[in-house]
Tab-separated table of C-alpha atoms in Angstrom:
chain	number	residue	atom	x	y	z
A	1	UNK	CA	112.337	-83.554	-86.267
A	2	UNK	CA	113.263	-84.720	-82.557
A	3	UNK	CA	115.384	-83.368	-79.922
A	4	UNK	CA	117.739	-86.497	-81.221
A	5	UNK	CA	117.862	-85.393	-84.740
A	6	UNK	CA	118.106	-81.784	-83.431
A	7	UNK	CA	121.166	-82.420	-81.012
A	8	UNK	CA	122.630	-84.667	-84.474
A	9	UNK	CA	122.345	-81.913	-87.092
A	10	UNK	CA	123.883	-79.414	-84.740
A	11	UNK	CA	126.850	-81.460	-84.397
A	12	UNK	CA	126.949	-81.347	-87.673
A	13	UNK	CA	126.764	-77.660	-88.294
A	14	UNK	CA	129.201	-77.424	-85.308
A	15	UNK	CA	131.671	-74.631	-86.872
A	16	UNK	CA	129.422	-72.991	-89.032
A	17	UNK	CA	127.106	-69.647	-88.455
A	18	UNK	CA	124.243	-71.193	-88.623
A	19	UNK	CA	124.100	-72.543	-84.617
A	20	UNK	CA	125.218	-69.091	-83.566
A	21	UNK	CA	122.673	-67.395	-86.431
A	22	UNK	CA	119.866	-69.344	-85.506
A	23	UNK	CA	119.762	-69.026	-81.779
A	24	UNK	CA	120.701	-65.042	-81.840
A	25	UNK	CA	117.313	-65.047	-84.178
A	26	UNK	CA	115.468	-67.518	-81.195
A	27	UNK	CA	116.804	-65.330	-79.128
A	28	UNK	CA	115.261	-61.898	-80.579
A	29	UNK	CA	111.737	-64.121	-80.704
A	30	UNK	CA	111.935	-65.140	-77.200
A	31	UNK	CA	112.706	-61.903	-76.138
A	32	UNK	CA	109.883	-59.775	-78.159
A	33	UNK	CA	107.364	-62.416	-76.851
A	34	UNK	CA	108.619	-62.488	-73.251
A	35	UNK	CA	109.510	-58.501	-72.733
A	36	UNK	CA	106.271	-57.635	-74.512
A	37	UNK	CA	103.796	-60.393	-73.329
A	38	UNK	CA	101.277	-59.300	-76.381
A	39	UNK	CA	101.563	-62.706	-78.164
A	40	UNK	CA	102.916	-64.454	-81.095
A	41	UNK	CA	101.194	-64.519	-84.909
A	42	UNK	CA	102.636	-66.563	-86.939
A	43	UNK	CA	102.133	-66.144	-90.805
A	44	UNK	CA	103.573	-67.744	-93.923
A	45	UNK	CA	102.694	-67.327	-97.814
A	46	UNK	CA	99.493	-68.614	-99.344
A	47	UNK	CA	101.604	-72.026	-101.299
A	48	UNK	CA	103.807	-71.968	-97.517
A	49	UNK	CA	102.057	-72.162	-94.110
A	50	UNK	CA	104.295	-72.589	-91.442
A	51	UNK	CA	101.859	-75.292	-89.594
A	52	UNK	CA	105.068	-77.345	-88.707
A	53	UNK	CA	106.726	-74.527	-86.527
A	54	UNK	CA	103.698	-73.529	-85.228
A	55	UNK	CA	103.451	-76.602	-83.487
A	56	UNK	CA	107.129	-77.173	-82.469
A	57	UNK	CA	106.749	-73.849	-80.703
A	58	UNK	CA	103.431	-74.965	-78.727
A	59	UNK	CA	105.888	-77.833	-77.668
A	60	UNK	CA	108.735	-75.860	-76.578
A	61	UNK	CA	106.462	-73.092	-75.329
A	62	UNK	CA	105.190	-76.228	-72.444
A	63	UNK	CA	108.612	-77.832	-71.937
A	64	UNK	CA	110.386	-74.610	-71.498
A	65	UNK	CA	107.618	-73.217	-69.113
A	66	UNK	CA	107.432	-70.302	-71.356
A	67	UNK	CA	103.531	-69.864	-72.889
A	68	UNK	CA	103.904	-66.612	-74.388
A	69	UNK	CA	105.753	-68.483	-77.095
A	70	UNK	CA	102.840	-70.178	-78.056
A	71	UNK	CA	102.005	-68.528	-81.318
A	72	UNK	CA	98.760	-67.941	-83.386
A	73	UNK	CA	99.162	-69.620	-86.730
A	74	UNK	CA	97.550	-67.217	-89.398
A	75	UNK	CA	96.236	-68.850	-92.842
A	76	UNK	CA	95.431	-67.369	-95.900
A	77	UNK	CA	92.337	-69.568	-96.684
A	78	UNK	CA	91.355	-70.403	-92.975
A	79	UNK	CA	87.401	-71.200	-92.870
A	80	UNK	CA	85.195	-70.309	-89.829
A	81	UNK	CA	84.295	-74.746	-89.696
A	82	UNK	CA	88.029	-75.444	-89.436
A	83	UNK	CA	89.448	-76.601	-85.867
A	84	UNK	CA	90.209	-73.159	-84.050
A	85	UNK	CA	93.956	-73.333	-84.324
A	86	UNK	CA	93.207	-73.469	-87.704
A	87	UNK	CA	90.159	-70.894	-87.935
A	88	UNK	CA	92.469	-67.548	-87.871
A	89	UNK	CA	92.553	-65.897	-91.221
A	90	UNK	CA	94.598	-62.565	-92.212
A	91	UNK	CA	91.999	-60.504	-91.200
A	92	UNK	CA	93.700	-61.200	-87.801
A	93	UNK	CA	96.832	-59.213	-88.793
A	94	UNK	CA	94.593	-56.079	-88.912
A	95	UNK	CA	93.727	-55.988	-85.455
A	96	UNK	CA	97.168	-56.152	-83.996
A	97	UNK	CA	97.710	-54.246	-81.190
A	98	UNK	CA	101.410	-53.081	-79.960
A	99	UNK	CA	103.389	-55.355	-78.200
A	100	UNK	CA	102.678	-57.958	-80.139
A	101	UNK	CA	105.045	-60.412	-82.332
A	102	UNK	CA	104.478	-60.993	-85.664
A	103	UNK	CA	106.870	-63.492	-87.060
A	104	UNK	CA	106.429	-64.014	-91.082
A	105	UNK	CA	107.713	-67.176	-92.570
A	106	UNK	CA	108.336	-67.179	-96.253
A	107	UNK	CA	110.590	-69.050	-99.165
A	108	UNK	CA	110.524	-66.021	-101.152
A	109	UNK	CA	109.556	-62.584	-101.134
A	110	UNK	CA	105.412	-62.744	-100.180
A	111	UNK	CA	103.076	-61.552	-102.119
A	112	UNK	CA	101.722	-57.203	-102.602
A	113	UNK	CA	98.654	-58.660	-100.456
A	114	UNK	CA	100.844	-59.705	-96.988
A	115	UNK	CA	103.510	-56.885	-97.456
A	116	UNK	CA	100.986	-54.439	-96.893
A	117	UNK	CA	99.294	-55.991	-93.880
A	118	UNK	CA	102.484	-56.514	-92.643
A	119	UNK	CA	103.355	-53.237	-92.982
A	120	UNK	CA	100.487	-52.197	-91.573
A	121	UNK	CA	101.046	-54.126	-88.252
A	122	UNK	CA	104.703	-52.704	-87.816
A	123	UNK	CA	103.006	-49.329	-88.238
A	124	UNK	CA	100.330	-50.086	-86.005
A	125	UNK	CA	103.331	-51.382	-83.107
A	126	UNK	CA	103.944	-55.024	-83.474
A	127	UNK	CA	107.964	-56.164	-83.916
A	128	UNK	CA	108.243	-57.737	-87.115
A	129	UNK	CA	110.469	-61.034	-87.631
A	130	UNK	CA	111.062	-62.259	-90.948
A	131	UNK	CA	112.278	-65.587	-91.481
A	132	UNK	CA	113.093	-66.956	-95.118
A	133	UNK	CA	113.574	-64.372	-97.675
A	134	UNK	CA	117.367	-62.964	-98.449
A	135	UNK	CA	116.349	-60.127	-100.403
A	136	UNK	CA	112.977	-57.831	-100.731
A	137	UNK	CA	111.085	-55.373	-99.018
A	138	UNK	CA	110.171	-57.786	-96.107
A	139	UNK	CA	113.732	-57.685	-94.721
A	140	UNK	CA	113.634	-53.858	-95.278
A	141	UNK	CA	110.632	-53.809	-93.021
A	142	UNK	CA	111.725	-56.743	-90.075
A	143	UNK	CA	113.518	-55.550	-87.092
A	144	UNK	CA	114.892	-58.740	-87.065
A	145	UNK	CA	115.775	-61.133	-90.351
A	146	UNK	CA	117.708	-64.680	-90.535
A	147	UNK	CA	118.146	-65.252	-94.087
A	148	UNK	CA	117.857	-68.515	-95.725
A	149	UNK	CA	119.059	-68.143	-98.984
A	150	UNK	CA	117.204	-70.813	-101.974
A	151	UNK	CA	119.601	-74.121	-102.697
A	152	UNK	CA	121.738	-72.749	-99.898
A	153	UNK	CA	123.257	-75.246	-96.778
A	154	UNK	CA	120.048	-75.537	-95.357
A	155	UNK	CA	116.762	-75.510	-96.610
A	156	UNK	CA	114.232	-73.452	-94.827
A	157	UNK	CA	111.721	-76.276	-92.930
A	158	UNK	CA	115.508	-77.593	-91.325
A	159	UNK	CA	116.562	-73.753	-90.382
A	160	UNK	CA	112.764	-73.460	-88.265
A	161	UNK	CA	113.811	-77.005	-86.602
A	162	UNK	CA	116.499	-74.792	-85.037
A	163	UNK	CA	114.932	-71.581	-84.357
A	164	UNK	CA	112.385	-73.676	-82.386
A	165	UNK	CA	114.517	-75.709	-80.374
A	166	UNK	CA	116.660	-72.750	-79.770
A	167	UNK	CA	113.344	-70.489	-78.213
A	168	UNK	CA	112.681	-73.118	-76.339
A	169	UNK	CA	116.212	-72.983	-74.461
A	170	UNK	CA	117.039	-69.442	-74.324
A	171	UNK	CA	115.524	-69.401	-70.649
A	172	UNK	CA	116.887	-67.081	-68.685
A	173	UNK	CA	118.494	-68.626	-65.241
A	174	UNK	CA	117.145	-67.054	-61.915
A	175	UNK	CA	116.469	-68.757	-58.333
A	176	UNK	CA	116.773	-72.155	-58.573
A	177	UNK	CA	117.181	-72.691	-61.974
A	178	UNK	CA	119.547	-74.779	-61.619
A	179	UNK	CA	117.043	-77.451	-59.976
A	180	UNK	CA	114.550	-76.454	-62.575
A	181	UNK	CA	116.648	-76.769	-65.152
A	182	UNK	CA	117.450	-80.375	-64.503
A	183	UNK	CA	114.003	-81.350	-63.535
A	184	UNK	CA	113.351	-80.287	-66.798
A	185	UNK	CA	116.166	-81.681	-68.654
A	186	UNK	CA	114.745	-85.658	-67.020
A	187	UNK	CA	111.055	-84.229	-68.205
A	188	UNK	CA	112.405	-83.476	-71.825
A	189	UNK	CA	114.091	-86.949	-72.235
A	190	UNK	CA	110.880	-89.116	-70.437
A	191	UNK	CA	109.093	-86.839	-73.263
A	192	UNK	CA	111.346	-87.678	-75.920
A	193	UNK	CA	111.631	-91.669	-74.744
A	194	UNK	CA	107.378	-91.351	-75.551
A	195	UNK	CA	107.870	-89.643	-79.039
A	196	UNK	CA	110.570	-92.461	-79.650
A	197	UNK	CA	108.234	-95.068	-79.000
A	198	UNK	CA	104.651	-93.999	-80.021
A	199	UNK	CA	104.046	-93.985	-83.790
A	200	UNK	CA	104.300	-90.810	-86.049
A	201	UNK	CA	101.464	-88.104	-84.947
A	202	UNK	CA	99.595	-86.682	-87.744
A	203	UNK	CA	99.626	-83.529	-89.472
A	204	UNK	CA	99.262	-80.649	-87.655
């Protein structure tokens, strides 16, 4: 989804909680990952990888100037001859260090297997985000939860269209940001003239 159908939908949903939902959650994400500087995992369920907003937030982490939201995408069947963004598997989630962000993306509540790491990492310091389930021990555990309730308004791939373009703005203004902000605002529309015009990019 572009910045065009992104600026459309939330026209749409002008009214509703999810534009104010969504960017207080982008906001908590941003935050952890800017206040903490340890880095971003991102994990999802083994039938759910969240490959989509992994790569959404390596594009708002460059347009935004703001790396640290650049996240890790962890996989549940990653192999050691996949490309290295692909490579990290849940092993990963056992070596997390505090500071760090772990943001868990799932339609449902995950499995015994990624509750306990998670777990784990909150115990060994990381903030948790959980973005998906409604009810479960995963919102128990997350300091931080937007719900996303099955057959509800919006389905959950649309909802982490938001959250990512949301990060990706929550900048926060200092010395000549104005100037920045407008240099970027021209960079962000050349980009999305490009994306308009080149043909569909494959998977991720």
């Amino acid at each position: 989804m572009d910045a065009v159908r992104v600026a459309l939908l939330r026209e749409v949903l002008a009214g509703t909680e999810w534009l104010g939902a969504t960017r207080r959650f982008a906001g908590a994400l941003r935050g952890s990952v800017v206040s903490h500087g340890g880095g971003l995992l991102l994990v999802g369920t083994r039938e759910y990888e969240p490959w989509h907003l992994a790569a959404h937030l390596v594009d708002e982490a460059a347009w935004s100037g703001t790396p640290e939201l650049a996240p890790t995408l962890v996989r549940h069947d990653a192999r050691p001859s996949d490309p290295a963004h692909l490579a990290v598997g849940l092993g990963r989630l056992e070596a997390v260090r505090r500071g760090e962000t772990l943001l868990v993306v799932a339609p449902g509540e995950p499995g015994d297997g990624l509750l306990e790491r998670v777990s784990d990492a909150r115990r060994a310091g990381a903030v948790l985000l959980a973005l998906g389930p409604e009810e479960g021990e995963l919102p128990g555990l997350a300091h931080e939860t937007l719900a996303v309730p099955e057959g509800g308004e919006l389905d959950l791939d649309t909802v982490q269209h938001l959250v990512s373009a949301a990060a990706g703005e929550n900048a926060v203004p200092g010395a000549g940001a104005s100037r920045r902000g407008r240099r970027r605002f021209r960079e962000r529309l050349s980009h999305l003239a490009d994306l308009l015009m080149a043909p569909p990019p494959p998977r991720w």
